[in-house]
N, CA, C and O atoms as a Tripos MOL2 file, in Angstrom:
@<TRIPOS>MOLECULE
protein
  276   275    69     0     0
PROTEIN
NO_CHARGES

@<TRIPOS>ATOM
      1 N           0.8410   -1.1810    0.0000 N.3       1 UNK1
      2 CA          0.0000    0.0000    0.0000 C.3       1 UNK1
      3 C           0.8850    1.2430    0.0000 C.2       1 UNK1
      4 O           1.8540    1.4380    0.7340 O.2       1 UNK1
      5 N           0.2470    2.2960   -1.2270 N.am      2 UNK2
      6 CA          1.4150    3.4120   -0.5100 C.3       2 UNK2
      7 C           1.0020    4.1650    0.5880 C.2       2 UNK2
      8 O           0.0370    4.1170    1.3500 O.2       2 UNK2
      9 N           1.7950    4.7360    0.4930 N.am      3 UNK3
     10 CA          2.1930    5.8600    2.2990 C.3       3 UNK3
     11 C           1.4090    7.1950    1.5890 C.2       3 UNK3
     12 O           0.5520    7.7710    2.2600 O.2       3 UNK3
     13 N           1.7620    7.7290    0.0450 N.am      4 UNK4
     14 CA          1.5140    9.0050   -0.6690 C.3       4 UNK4
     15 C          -0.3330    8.7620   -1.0690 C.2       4 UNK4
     16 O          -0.6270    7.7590   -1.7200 O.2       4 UNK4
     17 N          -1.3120    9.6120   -0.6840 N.am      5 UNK5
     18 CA         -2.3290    9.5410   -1.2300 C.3       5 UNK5
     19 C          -2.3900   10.8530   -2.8440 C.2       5 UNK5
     20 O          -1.6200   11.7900   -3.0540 O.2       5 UNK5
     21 N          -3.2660   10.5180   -3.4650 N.am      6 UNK6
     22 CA         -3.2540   11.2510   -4.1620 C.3       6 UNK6
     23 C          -3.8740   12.7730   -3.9610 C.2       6 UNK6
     24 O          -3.2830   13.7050   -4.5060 O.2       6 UNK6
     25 N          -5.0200   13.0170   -3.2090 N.am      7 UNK7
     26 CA         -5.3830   13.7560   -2.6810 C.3       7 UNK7
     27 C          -4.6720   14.5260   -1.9620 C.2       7 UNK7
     28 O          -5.0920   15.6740   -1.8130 O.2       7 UNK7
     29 N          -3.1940   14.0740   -1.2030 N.am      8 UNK8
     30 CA         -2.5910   14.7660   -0.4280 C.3       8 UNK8
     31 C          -1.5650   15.5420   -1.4110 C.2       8 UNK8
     32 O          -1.1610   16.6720   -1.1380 O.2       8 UNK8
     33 N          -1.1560   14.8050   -2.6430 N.am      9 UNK9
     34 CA         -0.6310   15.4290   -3.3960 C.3       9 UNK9
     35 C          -1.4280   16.9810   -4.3570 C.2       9 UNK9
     36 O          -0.8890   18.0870   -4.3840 O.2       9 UNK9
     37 N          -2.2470   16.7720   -4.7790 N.am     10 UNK10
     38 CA         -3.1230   17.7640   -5.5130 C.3      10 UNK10
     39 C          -3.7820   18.6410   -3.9500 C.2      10 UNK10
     40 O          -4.0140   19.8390   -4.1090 O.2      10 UNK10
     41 N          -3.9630   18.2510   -3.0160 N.am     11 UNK11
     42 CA         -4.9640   19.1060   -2.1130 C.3      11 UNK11
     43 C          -4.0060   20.7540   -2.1890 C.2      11 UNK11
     44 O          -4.6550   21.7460   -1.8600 O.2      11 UNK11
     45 N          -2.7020   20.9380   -2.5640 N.am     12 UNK12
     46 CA         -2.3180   21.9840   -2.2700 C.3      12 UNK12
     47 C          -2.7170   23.2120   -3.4580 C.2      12 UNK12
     48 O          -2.2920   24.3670   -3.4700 O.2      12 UNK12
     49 N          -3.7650   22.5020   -4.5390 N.am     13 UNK13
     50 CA         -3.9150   23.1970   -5.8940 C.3      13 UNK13
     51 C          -5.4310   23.2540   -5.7590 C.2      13 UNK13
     52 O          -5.9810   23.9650   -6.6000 O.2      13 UNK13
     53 N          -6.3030   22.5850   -4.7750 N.am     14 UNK14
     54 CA         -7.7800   23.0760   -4.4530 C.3      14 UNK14
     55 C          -7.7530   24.1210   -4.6030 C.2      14 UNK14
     56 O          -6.6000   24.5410   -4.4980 O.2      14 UNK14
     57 N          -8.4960   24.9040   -4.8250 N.am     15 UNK15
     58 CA         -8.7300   25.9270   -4.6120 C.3      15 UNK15
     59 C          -7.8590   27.0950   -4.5230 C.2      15 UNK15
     60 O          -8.2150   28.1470   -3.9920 O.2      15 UNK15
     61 N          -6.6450   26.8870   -5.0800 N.am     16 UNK16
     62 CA         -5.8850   27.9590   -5.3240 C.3      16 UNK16
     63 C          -5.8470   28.7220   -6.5830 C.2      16 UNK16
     64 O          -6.5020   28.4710   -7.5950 O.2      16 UNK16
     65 N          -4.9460   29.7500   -6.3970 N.am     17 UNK17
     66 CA         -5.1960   30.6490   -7.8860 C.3      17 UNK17
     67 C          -4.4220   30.3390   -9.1340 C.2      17 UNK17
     68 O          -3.7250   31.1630   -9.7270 O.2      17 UNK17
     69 N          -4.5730   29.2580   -9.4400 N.am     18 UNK18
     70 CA         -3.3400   28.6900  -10.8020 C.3      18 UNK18
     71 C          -3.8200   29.6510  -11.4470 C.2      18 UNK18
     72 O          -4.7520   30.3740  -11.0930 O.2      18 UNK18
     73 N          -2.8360   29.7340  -13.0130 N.am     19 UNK19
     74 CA         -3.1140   30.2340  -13.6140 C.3      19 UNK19
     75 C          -4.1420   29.3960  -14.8720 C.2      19 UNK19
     76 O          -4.0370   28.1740  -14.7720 O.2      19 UNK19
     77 N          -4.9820   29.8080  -15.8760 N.am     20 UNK20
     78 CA         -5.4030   29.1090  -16.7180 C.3      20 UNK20
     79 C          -4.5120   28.2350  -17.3100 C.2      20 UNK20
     80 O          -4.7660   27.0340  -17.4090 O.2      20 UNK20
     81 N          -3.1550   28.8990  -17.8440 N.am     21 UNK21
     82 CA         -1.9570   27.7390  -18.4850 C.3      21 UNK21
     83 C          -2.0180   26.4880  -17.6890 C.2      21 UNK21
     84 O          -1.7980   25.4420  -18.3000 O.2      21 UNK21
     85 N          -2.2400   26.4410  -16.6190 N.am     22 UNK22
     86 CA         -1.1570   25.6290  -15.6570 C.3      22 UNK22
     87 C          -2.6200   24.5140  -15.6830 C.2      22 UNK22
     88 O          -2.3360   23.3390  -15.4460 O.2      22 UNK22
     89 N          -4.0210   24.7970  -15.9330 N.am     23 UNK23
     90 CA         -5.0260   24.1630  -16.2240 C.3      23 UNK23
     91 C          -5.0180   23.3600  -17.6030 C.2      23 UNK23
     92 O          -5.2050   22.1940  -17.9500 O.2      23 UNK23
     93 N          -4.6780   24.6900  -18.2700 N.am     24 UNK24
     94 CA         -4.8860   24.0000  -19.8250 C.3      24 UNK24
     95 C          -3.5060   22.8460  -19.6580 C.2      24 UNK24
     96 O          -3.6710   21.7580  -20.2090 O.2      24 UNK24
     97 N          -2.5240   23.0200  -19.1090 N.am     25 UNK25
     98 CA         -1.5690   21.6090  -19.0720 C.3      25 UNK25
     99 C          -1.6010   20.8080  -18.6460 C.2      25 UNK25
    100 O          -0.8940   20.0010  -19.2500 O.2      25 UNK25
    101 N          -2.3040   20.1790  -17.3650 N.am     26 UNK26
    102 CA         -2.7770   19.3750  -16.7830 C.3      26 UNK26
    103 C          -3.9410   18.6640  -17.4870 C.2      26 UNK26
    104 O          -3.9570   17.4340  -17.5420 O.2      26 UNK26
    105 N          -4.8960   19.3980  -18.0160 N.am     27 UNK27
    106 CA         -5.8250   18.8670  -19.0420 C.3      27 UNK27
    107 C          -4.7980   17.9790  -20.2660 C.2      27 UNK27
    108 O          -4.8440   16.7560  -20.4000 O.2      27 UNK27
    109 N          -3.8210   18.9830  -21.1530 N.am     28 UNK28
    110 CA         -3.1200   17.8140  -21.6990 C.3      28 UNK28
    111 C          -2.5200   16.9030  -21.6440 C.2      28 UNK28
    112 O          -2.3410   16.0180  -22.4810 O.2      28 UNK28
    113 N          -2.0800   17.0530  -20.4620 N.am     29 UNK29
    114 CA         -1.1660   15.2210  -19.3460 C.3      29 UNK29
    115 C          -2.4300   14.4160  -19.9580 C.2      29 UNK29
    116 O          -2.4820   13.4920  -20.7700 O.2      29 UNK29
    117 N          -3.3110   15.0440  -19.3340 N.am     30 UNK30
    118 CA         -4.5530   13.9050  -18.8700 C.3      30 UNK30
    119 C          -5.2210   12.8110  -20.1700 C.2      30 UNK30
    120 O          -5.6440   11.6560  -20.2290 O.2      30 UNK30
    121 N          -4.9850   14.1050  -21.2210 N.am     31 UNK31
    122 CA         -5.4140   13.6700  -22.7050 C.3      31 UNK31
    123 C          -4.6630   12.6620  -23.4360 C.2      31 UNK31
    124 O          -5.0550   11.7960  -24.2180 O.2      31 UNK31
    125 N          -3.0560   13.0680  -22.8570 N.am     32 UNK32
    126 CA         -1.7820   12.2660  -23.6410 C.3      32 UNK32
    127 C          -1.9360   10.8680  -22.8950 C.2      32 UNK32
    128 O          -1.9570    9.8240  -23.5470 O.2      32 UNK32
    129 N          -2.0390   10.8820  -21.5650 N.am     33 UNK33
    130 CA         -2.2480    9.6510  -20.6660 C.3      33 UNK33
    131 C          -3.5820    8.9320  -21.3740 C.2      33 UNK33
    132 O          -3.3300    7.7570  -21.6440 O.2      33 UNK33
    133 N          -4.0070    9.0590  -21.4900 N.am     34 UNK34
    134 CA         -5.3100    8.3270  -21.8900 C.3      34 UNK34
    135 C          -5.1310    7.6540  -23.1160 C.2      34 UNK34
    136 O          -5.3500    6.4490  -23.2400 O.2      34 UNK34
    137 N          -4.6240    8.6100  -24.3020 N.am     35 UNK35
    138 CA         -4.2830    7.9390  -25.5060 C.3      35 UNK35
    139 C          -3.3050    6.7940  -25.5410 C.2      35 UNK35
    140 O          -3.4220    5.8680  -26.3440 O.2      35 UNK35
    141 N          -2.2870    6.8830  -24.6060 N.am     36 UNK36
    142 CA         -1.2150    6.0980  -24.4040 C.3      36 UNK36
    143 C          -1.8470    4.7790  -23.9860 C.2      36 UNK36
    144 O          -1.5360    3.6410  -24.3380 O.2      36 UNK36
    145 N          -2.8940    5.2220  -23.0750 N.am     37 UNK37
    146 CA         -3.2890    3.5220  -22.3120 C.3      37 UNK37
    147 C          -4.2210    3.3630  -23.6930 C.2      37 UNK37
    148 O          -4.1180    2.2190  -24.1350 O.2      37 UNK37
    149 N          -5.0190    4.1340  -24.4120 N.am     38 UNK38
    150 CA         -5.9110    3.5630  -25.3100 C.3      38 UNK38
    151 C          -5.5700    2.8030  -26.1960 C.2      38 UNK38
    152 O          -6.2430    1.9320  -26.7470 O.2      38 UNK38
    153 N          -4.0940    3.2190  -26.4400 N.am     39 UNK39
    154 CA         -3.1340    2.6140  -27.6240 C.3      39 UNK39
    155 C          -2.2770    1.9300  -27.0280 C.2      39 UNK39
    156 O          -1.0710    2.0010  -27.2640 O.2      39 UNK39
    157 N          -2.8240    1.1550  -26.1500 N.am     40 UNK40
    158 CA         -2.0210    0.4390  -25.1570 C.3      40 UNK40
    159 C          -0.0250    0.3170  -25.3660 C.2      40 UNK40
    160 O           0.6350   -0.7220  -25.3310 O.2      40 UNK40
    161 N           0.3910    1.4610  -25.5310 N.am     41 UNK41
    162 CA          1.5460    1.5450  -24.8400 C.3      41 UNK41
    163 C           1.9370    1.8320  -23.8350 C.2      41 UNK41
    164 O           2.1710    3.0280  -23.6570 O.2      41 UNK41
    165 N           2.1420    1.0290  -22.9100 N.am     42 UNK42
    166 CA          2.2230    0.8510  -21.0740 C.3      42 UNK42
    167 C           3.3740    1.7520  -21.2540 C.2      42 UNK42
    168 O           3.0380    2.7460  -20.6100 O.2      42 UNK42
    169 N           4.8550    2.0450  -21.8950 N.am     43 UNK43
    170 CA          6.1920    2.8550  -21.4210 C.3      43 UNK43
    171 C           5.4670    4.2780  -21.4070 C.2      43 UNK43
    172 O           5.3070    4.9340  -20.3770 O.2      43 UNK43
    173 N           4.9640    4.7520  -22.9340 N.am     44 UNK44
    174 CA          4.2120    5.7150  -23.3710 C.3      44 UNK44
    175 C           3.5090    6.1380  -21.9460 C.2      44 UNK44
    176 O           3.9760    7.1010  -21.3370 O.2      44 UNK44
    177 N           2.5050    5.4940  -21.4750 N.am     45 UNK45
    178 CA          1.6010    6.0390  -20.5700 C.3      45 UNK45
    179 C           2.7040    6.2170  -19.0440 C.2      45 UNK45
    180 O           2.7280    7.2000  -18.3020 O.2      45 UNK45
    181 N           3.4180    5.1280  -18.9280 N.am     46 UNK46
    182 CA          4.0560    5.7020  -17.5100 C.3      46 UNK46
    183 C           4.6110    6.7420  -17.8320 C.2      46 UNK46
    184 O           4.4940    7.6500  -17.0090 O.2      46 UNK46
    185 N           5.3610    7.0300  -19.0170 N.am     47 UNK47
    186 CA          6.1080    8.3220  -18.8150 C.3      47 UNK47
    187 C           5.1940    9.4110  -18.7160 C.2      47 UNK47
    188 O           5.4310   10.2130  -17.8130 O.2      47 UNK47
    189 N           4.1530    9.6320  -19.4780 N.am     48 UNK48
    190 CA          2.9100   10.6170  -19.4910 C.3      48 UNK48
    191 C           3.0020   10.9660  -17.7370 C.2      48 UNK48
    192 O           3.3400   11.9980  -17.1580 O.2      48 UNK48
    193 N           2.5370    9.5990  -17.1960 N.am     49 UNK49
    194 CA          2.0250    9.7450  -15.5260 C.3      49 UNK49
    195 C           3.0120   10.2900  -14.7040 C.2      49 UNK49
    196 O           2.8430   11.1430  -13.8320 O.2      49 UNK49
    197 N           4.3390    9.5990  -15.1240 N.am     50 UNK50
    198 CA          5.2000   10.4080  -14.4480 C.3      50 UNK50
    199 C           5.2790   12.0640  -14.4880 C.2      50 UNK50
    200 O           5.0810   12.9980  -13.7100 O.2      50 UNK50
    201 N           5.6820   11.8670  -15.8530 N.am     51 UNK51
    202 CA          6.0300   13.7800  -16.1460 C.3      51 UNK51
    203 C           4.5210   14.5240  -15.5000 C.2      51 UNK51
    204 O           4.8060   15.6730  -15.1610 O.2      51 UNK51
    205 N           3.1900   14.2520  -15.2620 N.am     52 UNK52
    206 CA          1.9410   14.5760  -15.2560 C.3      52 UNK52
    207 C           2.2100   14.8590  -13.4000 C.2      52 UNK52
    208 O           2.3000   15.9560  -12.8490 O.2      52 UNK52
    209 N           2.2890   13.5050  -12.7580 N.am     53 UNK53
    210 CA          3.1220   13.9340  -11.2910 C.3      53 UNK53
    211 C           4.3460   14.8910  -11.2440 C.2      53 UNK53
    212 O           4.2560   15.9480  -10.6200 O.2      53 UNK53
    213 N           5.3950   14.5720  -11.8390 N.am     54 UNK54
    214 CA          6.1560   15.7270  -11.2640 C.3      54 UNK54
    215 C           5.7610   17.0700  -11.7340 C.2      54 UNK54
    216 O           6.1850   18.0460  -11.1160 O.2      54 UNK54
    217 N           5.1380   17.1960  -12.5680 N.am     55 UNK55
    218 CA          4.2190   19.0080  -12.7890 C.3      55 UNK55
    219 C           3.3330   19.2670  -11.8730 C.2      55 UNK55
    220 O           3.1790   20.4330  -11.5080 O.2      55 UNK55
    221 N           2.7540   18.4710  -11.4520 N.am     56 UNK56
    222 CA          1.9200   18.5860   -9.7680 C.3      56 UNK56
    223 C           2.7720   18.7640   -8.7890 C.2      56 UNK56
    224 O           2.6830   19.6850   -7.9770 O.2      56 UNK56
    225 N           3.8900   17.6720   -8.7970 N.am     57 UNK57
    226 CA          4.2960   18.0360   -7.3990 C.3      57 UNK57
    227 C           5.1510   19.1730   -7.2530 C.2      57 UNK57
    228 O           5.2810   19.5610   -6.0930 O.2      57 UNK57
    229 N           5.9210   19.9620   -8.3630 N.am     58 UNK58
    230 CA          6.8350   21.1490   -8.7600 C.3      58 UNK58
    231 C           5.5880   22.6590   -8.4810 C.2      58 UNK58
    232 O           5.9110   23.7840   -8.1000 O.2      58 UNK58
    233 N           4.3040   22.2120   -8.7930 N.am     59 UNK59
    234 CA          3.3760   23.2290   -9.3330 C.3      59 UNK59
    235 C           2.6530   23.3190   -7.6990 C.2      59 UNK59
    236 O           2.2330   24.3540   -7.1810 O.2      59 UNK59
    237 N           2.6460   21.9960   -7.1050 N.am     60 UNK60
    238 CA          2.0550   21.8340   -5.5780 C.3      60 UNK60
    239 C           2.9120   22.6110   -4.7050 C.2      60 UNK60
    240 O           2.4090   23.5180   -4.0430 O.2      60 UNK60
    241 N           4.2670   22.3320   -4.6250 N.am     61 UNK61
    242 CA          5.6110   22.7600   -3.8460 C.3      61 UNK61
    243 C           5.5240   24.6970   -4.2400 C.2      61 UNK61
    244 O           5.8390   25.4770   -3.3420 O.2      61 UNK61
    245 N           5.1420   25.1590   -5.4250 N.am     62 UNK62
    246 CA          5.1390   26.1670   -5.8330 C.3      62 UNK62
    247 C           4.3840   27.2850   -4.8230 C.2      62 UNK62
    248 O           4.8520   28.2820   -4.2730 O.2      62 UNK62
    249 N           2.3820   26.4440   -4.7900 N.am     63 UNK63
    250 CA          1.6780   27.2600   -4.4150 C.3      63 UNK63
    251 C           1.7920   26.9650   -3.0080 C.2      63 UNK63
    252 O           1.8130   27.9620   -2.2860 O.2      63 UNK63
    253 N           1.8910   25.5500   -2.2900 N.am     64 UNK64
    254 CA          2.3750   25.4420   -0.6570 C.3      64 UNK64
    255 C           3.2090   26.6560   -0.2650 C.2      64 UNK64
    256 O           2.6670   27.4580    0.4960 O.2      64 UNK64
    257 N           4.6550   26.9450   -0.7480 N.am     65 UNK65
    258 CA          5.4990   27.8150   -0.2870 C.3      65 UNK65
    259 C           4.8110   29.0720   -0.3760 C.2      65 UNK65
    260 O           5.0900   29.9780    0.4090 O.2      65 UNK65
    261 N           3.7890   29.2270   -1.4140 N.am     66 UNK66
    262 CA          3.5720   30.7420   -2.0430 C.3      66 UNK66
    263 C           2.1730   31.2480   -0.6990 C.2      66 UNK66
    264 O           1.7630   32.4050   -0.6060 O.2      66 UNK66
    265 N           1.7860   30.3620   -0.0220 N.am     67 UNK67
    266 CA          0.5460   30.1530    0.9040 C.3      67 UNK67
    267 C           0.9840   30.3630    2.1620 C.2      67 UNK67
    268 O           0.1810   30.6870    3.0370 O.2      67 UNK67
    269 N           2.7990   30.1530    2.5210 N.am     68 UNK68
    270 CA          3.1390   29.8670    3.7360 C.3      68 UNK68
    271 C           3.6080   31.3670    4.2070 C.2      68 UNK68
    272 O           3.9870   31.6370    5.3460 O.2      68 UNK68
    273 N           3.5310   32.1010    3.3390 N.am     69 UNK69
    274 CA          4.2220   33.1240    3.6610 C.3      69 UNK69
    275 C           3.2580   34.2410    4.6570 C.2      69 UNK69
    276 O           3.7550   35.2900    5.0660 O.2      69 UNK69
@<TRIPOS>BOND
     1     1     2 1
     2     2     3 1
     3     3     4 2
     4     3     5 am
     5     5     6 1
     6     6     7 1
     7     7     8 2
     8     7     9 am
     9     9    10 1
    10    10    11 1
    11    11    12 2
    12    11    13 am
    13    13    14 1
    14    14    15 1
    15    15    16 2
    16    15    17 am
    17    17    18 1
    18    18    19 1
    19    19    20 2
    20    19    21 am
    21    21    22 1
    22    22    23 1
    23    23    24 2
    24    23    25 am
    25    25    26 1
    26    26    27 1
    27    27    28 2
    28    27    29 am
    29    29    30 1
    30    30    31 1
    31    31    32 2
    32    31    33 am
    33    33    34 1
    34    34    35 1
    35    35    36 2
    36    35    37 am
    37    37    38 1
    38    38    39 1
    39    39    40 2
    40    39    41 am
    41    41    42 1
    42    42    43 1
    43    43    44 2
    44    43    45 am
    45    45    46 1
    46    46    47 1
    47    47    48 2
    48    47    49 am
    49    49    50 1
    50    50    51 1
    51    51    52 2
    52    51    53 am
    53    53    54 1
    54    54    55 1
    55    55    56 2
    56    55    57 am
    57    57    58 1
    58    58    59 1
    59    59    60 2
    60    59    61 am
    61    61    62 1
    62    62    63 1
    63    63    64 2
    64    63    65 am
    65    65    66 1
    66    66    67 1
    67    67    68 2
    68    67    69 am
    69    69    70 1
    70    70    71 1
    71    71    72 2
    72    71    73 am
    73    73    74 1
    74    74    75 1
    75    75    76 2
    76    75    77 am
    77    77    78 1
    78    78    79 1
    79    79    80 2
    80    79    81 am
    81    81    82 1
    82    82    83 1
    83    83    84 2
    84    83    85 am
    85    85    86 1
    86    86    87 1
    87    87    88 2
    88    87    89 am
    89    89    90 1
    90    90    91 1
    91    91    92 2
    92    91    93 am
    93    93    94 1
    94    94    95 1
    95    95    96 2
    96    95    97 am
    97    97    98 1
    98    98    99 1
    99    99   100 2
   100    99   101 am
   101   101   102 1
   102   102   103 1
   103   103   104 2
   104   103   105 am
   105   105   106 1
   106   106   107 1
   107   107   108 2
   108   107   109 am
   109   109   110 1
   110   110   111 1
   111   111   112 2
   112   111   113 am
   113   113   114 1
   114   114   115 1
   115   115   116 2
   116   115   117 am
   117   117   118 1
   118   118   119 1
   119   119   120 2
   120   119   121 am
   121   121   122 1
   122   122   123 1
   123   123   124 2
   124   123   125 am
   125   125   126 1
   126   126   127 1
   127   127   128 2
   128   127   129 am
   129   129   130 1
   130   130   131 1
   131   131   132 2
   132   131   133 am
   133   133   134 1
   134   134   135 1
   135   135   136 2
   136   135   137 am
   137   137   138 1
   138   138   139 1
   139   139   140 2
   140   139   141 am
   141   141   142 1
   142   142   143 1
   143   143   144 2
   144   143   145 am
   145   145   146 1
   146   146   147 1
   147   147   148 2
   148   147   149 am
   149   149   150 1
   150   150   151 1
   151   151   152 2
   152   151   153 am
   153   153   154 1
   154   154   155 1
   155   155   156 2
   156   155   157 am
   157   157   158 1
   158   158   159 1
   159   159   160 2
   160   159   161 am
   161   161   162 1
   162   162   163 1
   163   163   164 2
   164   163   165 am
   165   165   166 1
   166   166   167 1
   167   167   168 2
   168   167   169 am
   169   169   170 1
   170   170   171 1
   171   171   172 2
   172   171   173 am
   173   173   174 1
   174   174   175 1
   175   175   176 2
   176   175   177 am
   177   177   178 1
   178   178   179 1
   179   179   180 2
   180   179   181 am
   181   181   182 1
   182   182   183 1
   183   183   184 2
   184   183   185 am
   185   185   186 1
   186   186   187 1
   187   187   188 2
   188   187   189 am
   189   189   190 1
   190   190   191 1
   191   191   192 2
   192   191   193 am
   193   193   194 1
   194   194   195 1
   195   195   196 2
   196   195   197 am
   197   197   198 1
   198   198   199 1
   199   199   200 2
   200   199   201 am
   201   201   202 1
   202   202   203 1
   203   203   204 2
   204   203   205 am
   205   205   206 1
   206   206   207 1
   207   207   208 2
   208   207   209 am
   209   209   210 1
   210   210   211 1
   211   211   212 2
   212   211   213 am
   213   213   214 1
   214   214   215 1
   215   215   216 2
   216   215   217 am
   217   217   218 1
   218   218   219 1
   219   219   220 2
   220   219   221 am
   221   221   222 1
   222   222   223 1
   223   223   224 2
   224   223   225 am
   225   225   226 1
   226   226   227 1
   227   227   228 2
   228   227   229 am
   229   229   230 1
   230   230   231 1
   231   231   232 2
   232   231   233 am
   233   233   234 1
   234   234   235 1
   235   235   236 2
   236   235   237 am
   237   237   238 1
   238   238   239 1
   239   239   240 2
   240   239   241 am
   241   241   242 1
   242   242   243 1
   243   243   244 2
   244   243   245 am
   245   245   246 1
   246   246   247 1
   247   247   248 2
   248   247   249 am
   249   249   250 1
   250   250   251 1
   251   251   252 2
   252   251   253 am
   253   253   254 1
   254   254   255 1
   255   255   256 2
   256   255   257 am
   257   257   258 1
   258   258   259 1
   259   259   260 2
   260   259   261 am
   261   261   262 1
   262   262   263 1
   263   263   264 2
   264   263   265 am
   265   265   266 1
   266   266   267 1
   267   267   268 2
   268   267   269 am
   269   269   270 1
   270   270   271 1
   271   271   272 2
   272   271   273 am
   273   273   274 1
   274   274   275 1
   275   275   276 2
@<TRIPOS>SUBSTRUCTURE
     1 UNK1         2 RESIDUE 1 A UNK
     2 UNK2         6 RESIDUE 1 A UNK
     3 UNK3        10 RESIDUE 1 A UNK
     4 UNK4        14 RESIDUE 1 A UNK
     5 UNK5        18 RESIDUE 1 A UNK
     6 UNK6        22 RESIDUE 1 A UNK
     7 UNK7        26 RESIDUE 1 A UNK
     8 UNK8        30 RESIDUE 1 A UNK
     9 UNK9        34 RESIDUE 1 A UNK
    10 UNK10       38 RESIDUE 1 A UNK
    11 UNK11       42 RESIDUE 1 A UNK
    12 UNK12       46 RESIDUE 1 A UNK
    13 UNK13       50 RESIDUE 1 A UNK
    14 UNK14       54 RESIDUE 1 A UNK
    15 UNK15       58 RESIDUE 1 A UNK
    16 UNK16       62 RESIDUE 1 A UNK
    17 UNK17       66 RESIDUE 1 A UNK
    18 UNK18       70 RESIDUE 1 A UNK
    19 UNK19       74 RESIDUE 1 A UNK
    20 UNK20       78 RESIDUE 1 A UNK
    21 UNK21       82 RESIDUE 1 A UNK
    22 UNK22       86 RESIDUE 1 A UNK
    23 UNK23       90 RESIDUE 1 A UNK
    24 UNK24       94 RESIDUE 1 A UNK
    25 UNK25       98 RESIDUE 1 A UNK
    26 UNK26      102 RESIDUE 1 A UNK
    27 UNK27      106 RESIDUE 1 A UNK
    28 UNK28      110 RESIDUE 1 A UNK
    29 UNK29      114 RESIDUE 1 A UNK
    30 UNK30      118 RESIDUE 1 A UNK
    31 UNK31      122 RESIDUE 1 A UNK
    32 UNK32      126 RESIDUE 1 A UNK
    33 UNK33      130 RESIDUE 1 A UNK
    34 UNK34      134 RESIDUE 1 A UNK
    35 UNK35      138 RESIDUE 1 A UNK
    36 UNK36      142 RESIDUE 1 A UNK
    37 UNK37      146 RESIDUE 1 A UNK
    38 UNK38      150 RESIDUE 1 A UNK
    39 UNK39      154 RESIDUE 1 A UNK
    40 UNK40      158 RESIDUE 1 A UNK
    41 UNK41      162 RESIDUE 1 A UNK
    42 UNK42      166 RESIDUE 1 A UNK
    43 UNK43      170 RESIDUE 1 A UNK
    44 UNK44      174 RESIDUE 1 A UNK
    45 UNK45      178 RESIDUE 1 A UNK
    46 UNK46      182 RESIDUE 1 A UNK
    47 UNK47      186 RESIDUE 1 A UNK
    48 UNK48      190 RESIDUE 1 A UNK
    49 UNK49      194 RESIDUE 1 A UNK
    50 UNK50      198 RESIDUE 1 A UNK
    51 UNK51      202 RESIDUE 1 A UNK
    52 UNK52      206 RESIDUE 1 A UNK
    53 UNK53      210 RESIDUE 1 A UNK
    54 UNK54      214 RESIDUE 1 A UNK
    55 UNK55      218 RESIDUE 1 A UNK
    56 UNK56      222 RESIDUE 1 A UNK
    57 UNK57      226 RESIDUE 1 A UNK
    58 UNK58      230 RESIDUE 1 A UNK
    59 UNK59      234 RESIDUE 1 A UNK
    60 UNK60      238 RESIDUE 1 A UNK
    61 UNK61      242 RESIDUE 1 A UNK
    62 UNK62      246 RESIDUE 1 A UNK
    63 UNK63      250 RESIDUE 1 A UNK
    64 UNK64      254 RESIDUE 1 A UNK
    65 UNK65      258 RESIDUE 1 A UNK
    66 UNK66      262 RESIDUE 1 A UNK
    67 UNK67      266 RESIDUE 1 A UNK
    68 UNK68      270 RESIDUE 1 A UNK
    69 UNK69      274 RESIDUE 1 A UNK
């Protein structure tokens, strides 16, 4: 089981003020991920998921610090 929920990862982008870009890119992770599993290339889609997490967690770490102040 992991230790990381997903919720705990994204909860720092609830309701914060992204910008539209930072929406419209996350929408395209989401689009590229999907095609990858549709076209069942499993490398294709992990890398999608990966790069799709670390833009959350770079973009999460961003608005946390930007909140703490």
């Amino acid at each position: 089981m992991l230790d990381w929920d997903l919720w705990d990862g994204a909860a720092p982008l609830v309701g914060s003020d992204t910008d539209q870009a930072v929406g419209q890119r996350a929408v395209r992770h989401h689009i590229e991920l999907y095609r990858a599993i549709e076209q069942q290339k499993s490398e294709l889609a992990a890398e999608k998921m990966r790069d799709h997490l670390q833009f959350l967690d770079e973009h999460a770490a961003t608005v946390h610090s930007s909140t703490e102040k």
